[in-house]
XYZ file of C-alpha atoms in Angstrom:
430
model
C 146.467 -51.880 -3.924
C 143.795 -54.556 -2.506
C 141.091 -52.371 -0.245
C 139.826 -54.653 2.272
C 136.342 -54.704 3.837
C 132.936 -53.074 2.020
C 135.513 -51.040 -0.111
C 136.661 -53.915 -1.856
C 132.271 -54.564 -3.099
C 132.184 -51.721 -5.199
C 129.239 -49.261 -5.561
C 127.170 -51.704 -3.424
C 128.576 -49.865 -0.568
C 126.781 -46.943 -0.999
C 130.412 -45.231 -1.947
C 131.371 -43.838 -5.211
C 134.896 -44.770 -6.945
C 135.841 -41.335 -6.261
C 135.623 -41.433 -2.551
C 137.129 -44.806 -2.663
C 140.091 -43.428 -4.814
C 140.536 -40.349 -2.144
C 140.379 -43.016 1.137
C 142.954 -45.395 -0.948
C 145.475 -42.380 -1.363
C 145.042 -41.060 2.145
C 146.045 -45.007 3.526
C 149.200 -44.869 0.982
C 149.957 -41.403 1.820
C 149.774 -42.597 6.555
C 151.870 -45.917 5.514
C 154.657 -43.899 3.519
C 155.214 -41.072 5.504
C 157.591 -43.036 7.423
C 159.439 -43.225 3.855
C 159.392 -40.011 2.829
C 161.774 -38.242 5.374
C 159.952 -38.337 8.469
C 162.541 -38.919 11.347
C 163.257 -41.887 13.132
C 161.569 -42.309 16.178
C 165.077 -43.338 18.432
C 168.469 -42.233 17.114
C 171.038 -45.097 15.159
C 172.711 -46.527 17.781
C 176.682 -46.269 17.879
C 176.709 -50.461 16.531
C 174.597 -49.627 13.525
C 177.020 -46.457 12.278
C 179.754 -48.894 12.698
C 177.641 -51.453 10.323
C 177.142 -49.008 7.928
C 180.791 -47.397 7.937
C 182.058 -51.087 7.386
C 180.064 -50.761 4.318
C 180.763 -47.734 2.847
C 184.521 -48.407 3.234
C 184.533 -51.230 1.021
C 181.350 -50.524 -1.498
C 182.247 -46.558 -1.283
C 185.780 -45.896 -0.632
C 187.775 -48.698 -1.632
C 186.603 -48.483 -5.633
C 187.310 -44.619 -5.830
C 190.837 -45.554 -4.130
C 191.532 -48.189 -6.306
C 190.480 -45.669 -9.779
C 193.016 -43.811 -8.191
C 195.627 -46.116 -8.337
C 196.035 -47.338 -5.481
C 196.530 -51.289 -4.879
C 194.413 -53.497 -2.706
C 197.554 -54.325 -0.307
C 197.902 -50.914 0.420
C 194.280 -49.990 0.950
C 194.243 -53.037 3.283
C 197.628 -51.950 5.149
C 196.442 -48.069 5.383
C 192.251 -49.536 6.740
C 193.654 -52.224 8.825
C 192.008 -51.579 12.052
C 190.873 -48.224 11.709
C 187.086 -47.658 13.051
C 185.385 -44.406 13.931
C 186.896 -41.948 16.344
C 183.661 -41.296 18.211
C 185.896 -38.725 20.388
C 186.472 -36.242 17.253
C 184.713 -32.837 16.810
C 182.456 -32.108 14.319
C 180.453 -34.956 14.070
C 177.093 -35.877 12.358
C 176.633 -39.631 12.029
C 173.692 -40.673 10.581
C 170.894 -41.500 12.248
C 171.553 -39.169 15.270
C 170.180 -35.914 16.121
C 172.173 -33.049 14.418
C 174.868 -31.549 16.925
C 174.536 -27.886 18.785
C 176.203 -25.323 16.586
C 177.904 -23.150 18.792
C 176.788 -19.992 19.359
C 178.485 -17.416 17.579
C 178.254 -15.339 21.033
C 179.642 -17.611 22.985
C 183.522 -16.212 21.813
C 184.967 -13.462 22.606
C 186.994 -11.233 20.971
C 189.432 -9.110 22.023
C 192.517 -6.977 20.866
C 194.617 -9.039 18.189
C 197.911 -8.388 20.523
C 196.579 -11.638 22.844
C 197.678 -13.178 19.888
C 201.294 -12.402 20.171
C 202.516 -13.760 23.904
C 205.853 -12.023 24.242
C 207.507 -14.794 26.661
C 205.812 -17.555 23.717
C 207.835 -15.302 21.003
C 211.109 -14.865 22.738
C 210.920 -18.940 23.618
C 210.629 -19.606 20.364
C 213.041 -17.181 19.092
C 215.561 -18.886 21.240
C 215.189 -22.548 20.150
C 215.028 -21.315 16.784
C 218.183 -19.319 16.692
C 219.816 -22.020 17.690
C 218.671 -24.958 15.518
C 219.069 -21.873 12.860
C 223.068 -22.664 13.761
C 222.677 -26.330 13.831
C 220.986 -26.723 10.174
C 222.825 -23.595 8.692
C 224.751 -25.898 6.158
C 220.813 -27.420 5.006
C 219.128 -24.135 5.275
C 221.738 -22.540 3.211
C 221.034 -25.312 0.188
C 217.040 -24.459 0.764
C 217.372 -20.845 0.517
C 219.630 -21.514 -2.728
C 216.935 -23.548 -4.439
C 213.775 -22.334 -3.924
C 214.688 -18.540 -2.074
C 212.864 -18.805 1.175
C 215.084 -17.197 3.853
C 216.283 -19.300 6.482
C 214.631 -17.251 9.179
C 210.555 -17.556 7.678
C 211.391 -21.850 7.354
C 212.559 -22.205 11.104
C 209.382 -19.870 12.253
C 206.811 -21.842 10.763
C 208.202 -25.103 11.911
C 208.566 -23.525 15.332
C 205.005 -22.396 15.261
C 203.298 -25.301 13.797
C 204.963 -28.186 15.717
C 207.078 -26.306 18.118
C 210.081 -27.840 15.519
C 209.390 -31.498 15.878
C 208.669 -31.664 19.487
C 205.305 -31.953 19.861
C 203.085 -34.582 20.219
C 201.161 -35.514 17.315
C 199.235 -38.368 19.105
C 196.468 -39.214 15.875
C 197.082 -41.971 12.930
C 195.627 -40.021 9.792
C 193.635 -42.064 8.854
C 191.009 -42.649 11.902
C 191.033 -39.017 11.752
C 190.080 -38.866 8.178
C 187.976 -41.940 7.984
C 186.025 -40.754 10.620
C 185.539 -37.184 9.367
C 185.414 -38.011 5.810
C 182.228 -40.982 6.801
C 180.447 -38.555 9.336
C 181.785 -35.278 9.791
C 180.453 -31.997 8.817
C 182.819 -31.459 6.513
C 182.687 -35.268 4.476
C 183.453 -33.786 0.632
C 186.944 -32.259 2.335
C 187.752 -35.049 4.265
C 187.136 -37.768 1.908
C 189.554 -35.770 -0.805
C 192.173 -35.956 1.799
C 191.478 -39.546 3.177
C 192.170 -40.637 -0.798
C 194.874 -38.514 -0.731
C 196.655 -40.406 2.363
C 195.945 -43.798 0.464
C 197.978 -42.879 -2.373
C 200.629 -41.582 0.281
C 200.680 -45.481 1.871
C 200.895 -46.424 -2.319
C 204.105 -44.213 -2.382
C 205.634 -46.519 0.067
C 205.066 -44.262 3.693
C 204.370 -47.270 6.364
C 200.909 -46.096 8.063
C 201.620 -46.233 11.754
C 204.360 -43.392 11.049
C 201.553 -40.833 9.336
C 200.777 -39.078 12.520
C 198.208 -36.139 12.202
C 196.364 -33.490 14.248
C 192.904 -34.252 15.232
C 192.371 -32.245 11.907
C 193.800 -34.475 9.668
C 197.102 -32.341 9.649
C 200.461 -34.477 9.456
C 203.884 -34.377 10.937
C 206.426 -31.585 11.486
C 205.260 -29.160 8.684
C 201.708 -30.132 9.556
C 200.486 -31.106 5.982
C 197.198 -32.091 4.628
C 197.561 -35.457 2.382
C 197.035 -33.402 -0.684
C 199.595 -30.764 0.444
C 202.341 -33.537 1.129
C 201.598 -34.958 -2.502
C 201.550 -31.596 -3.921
C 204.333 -30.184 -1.892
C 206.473 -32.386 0.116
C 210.140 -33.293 -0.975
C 212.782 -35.644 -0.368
C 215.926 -33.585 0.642
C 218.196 -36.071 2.486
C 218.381 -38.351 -0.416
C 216.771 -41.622 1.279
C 214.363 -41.855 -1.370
C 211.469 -40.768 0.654
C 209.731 -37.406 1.665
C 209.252 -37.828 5.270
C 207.939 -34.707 7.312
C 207.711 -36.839 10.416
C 211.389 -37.687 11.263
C 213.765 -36.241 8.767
C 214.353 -32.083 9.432
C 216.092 -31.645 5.387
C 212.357 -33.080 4.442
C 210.469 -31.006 6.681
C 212.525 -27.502 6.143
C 212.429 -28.513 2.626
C 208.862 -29.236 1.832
C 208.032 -25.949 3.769
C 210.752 -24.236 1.290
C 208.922 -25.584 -1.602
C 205.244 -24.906 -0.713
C 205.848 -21.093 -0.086
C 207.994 -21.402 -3.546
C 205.106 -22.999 -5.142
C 202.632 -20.381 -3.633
C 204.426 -17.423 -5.406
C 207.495 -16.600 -3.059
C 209.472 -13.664 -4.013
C 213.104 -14.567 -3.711
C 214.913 -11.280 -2.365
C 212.157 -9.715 -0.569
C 211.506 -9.126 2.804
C 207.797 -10.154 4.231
C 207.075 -6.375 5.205
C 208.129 -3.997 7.824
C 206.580 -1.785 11.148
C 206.166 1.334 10.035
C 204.197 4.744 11.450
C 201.317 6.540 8.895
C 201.017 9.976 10.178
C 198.040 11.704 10.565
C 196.465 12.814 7.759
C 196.640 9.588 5.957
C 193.894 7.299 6.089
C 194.527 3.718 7.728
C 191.438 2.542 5.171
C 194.338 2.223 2.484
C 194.886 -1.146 3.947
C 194.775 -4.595 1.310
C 196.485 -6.707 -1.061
C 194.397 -4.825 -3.762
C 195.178 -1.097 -2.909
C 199.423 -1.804 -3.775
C 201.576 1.168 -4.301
C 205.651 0.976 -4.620
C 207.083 1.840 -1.297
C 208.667 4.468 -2.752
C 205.203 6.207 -3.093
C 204.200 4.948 0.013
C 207.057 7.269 1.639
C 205.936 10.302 -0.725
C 202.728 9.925 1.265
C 204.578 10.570 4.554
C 204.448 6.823 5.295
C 207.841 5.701 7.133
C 209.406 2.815 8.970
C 209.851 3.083 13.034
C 212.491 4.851 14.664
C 212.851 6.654 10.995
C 214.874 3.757 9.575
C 214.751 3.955 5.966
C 212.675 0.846 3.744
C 215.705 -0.894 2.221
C 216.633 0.601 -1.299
C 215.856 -3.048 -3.000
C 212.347 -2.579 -1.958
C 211.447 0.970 -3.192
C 210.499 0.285 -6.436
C 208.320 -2.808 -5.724
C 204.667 -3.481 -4.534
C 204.100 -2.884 -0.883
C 200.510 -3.249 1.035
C 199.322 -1.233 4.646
C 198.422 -3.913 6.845
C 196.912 -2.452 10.181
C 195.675 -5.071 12.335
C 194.321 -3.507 14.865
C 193.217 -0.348 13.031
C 194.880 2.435 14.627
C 194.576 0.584 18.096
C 198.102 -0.994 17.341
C 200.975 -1.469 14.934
C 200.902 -0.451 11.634
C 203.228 -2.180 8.988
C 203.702 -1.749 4.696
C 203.947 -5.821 3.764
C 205.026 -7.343 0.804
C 203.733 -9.863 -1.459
C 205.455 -12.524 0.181
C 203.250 -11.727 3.733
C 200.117 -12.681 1.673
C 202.454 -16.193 0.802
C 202.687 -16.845 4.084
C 199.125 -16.156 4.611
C 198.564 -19.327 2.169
C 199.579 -21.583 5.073
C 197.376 -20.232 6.997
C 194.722 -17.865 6.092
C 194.922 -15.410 8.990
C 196.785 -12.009 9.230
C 197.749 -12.396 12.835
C 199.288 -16.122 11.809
C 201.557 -14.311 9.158
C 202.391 -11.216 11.008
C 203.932 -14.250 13.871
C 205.646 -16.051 11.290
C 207.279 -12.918 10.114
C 207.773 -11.457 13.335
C 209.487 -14.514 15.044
C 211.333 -14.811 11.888
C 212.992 -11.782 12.347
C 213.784 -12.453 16.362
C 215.063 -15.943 14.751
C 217.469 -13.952 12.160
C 218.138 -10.599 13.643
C 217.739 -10.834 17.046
C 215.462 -8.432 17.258
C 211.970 -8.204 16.203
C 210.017 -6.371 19.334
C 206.853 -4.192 18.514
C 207.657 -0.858 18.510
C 203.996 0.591 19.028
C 201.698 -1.315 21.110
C 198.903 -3.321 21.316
C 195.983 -1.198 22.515
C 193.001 -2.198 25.619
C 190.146 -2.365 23.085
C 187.718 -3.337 25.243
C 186.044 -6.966 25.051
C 183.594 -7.980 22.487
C 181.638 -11.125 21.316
C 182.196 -12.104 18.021
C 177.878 -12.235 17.203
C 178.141 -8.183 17.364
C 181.116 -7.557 15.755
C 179.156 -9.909 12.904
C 176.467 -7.792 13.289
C 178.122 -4.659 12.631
C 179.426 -6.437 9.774
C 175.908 -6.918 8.189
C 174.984 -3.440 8.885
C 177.644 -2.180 6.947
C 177.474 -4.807 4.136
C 173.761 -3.907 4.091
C 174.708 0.224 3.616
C 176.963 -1.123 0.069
C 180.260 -1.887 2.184
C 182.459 -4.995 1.322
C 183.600 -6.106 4.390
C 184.490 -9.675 3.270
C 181.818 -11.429 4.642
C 180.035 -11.310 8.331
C 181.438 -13.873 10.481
C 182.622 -11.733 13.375
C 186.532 -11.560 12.627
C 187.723 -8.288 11.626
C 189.868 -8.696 8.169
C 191.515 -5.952 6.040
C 187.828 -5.258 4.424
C 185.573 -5.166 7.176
C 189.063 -2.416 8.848
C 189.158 -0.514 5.929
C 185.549 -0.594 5.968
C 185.056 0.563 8.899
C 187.562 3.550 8.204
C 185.324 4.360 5.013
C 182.049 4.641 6.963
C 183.753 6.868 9.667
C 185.432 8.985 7.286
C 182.037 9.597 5.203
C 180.637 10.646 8.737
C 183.428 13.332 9.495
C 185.157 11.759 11.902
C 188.427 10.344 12.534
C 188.982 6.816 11.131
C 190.352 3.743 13.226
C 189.809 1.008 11.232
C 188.647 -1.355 14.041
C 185.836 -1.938 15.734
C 185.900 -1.114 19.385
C 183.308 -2.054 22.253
C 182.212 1.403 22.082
C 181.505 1.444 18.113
C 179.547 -1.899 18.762
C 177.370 -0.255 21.439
C-alpha cells in the first residue's frame, strides 16, 4: 500500500517504520471494516433481492436440478414466471433486517379438548360416511393391498383437505422458490423445490401442482419428496395425481401409512379408564406392555367393554393427553403411524377418533375434557427447563406438553408424595 504525504519520506519525518507500519494497518483495518461483516447502512431494496434471486435460479438452482435429472424444458416450464412471494411467512431476504421472532408468550395454551370441536367432528363424520359408501368398491381394493382400514384413509383426507374441497389457492413452486431463496428454513425448502422439478420431469403440468402456503400439495397434502416417495397411480391413467383423481389420493395415503410401518389387522387404540392406584406416568411408545398385561394391571376399556381378543397378546401404549385432566386411552403401534403424518398426539387421536365416527358411527368421548385453566406456552417451557435441569427428560422445552414432559411431570409429583396428573395446570405453573 502507497502512504501518501510525509509518511511516504521515510525516517526524515521524524517517524520510525514501526509507527508507520501501526498507522498503515489502522487505515487498512477503517477502509475494510465495511468488508468484514459490518452491516449495511440501508436495507436491499425489494428490486435488488429480485436481481439476485434471478441469479441464483439459474447459476444455483438450475445445475443441481439438471444433476438431478431433470431436463432444461422442464426446468423452464416448472420457473416460467415464478418470482418471490413477498406475502409468505417466514421470511429473511438478504439484505434486510432479520424479522421479529415471536414471542414464545404471546400463545396460549389451553386444555388439548379445544382441539377436538364436536360440531367440526360430527361434520366431518357425516361427509365421510357417506363418500365412505360412494368409494366402498376403491376403498375395499386399498384396504386389500396395503391394509389401511377404510375408515383411518377417509379421516385424514377429511382432515387435511376437508376431502378435496378446499381451496388450495398456491402454485408450488412460488411457494418453494420463495422459501427455499429466502426463508428461514432454505436447506428444507430447496430439497423440496428440487423435488417438485423432478415431479414436472415425471410429466405433472405445473399450473395443476397446487400447494399450501407451506409447500404442501393437493388432496393428501404432500410434500414433493413425499409424492415421489409415496404417491401412486390407482386409476390406471398412467399418472399419480393427488389433485383431481380420489383412487390416487386414497391410494397414496394407503401407501404412505403402509410404508411408515402400518399394522394390517390392528386397531389404532382404544378409550379406556386406569384406576387409581396406577400411575398415568406409564404413558409412551417406549414403556409397551401386551394389553393383556395392561388389563392384569386393572387397566380397562370404557363402559367395561372388553379390548378385542386379537389385540391381547400384542404391544399396546397409555396415551393420556391431558394427564388425568381428560381421556385416557391404551394405543397401538399403528397411532404412532399416524403420528408420522403429522407429528402431534392430538392430530392422531382426531384421525382415529373421526375414523371411528366415519366407520362405526360412534366415536364420542366418554370422559371429558377438563377446565385446566389458561397458560402461555413461555411458562409451561419454563417448567420444562426446570425439570430437565433436576435430570428429567421431558423431550425438549418448547412449551407443548408431549408424553415425556406428562409422564414427567407424574414422576416429579410422585417422588414428592403426591398424587400424579401428568399435566401441567395453571396452578402447577404458579
Amino acid at each position: 500500500m502507497l502512504l501518501p504525504g510525509p509518511l511516504a519520506r521515510g525516517p526524515a519525518s521524524g517517524l520510525c517504520w514501526g509507527m508507520i507500519r501501526i498507522l498503515a494497518f489502522l487505515i487498512a483495518l477503517v477502509i475494510a471494516l465495511p468488508v468484514l461483516g459490518s452491516p449495511p447502512a440501508h436495507a436491499a431494496s425489494r428490486s435488488e433481492v429480485e436481481a439476485l434471486y434471478a441469479k441464483w435460479r439459474e447459476n444455483d438452482l438450475w445445475p443441481q436440478a439438471r444433476a438431478n435429472g431433470v431436463s432444461r424444458g422442464s426446468f423452464d416450464k416448472a420457473m416460467k414466471g415464478v418470482g418471490l412471494n413477498w406475502d409468505l411467512p417466514d421470511l429473511a431476504p438478504p439484505g434486510f433486517p432479520k424479522l421479529k421472532q415471536r414471542k414464545q408468550s404471546q400463545a396460549e395454551f389451553r386444555s388439548p379438548g379445544a382441539y377436538f370441536s364436536e360440531k367440526r367432528l360430527q361434520g366431518l363424520a357425516a361427509t365421510g360416511r357417506s363418500l365412505a359408501s360412494r368409494h366402498a368398491s376403491v376403498l375395499k381394493r386399498i384396504e386389500g393391498k396395503w391394509g389401511v382400514p377404510a375408515g383411518i384413509i377417509i379421516a385424514i383426507w377429511g382432515r387435511e383437505s376437508g376431502f378435496g374441497g378446499a381451496k388450495i389457492p398456491h402454485s408450488i413452486f412460488d411457494v418453494l422458490a420463495t422459501k427455499a431463496f429466502m426463508s428461514t428454513r432454505k436447506d428444507l425448502f430447496r430439497k423440496e423445490l428440487l423435488a417438485a422439478l423432478e415431479i414436472v420431469e415425471r410429466g405433472i403440468a405445473p399450473g395443476q401442482m397446487k400447494s399450501s402456503w407451506a409447500g404442501a400439495m393437493g388432496q393428501p397434502q404432500f410434500l414433493p419428496s413425499s409424492y415421489l416417495a409415496y404417491a401412486v397411480d390407482f386409476d390406471g391413467d398412467g399418472r399419480a395425481d393427488i389433485w383431481n383423481s380420489v383412487p390416487d389420493t386414497l391410494a397414496s395415503i394407503a401407501n404412505y401409512l403402509s410404508k411408515k410401518g402400518w399394522q394390517r389387522g390392528r386397531d389404532w387404540g382404544f378409550e379406556a379408564v386406569i384406576p387409581q392406584g396406577v400411575t398415568c406416568a406409564l404413558e409412551g411408545p417406549d414403556r409397551a406392555r401386551k394389553i393383556a398385561d395392561w388389563t392384569k394391571m386393572g387397566i380397562i376399556r370404557v363402559s367395561g367393554r372388553p379390548f378385542p381378543e386379537n389385540e391381547r397378546a400384542q404391544a399396546g401404549m397409555v396415551l393420556v393427553p391431558a394427564g388425568i385432566y381428560g381421556p385416557e386411552f391404551i394405543v397401538t403401534p399403528n397411532f404412532y403411524v399416524i403420528k408420522e403424518y403429522n407429528n402431534s398426539d392430538l392430530y392422531a387421536l382426531f384421525i382415529g377418533n373421526l375414523a371411528d365416527r366415519i366407520s362405526w358411527g360412534t366415536g364420542d368421548f366418554v370422559t371429558g375434557w377438563k377446565d385446566i385453566g389458561v397458560m402461555l406456552r413461555s411458562d409451561i417451557a419454563r417448567l420444562q427447563k426446570e425439570l430437565e435441569g433436576q435430570g428429567y427428560d421431558v423431550g425438549g422445552a418448547d412449551g407443548l406438553p408431549g408424553y415425556k414432559t406428562r409422564r414427567s411431570i407424574g414422576e416429579w409429583q410422585e417422588k414428592r408424595g403426591e398424587t400424579p396428573t401428568c399435566f401441567p395446570t395453571a396452578r402447577m405453573v404458579k
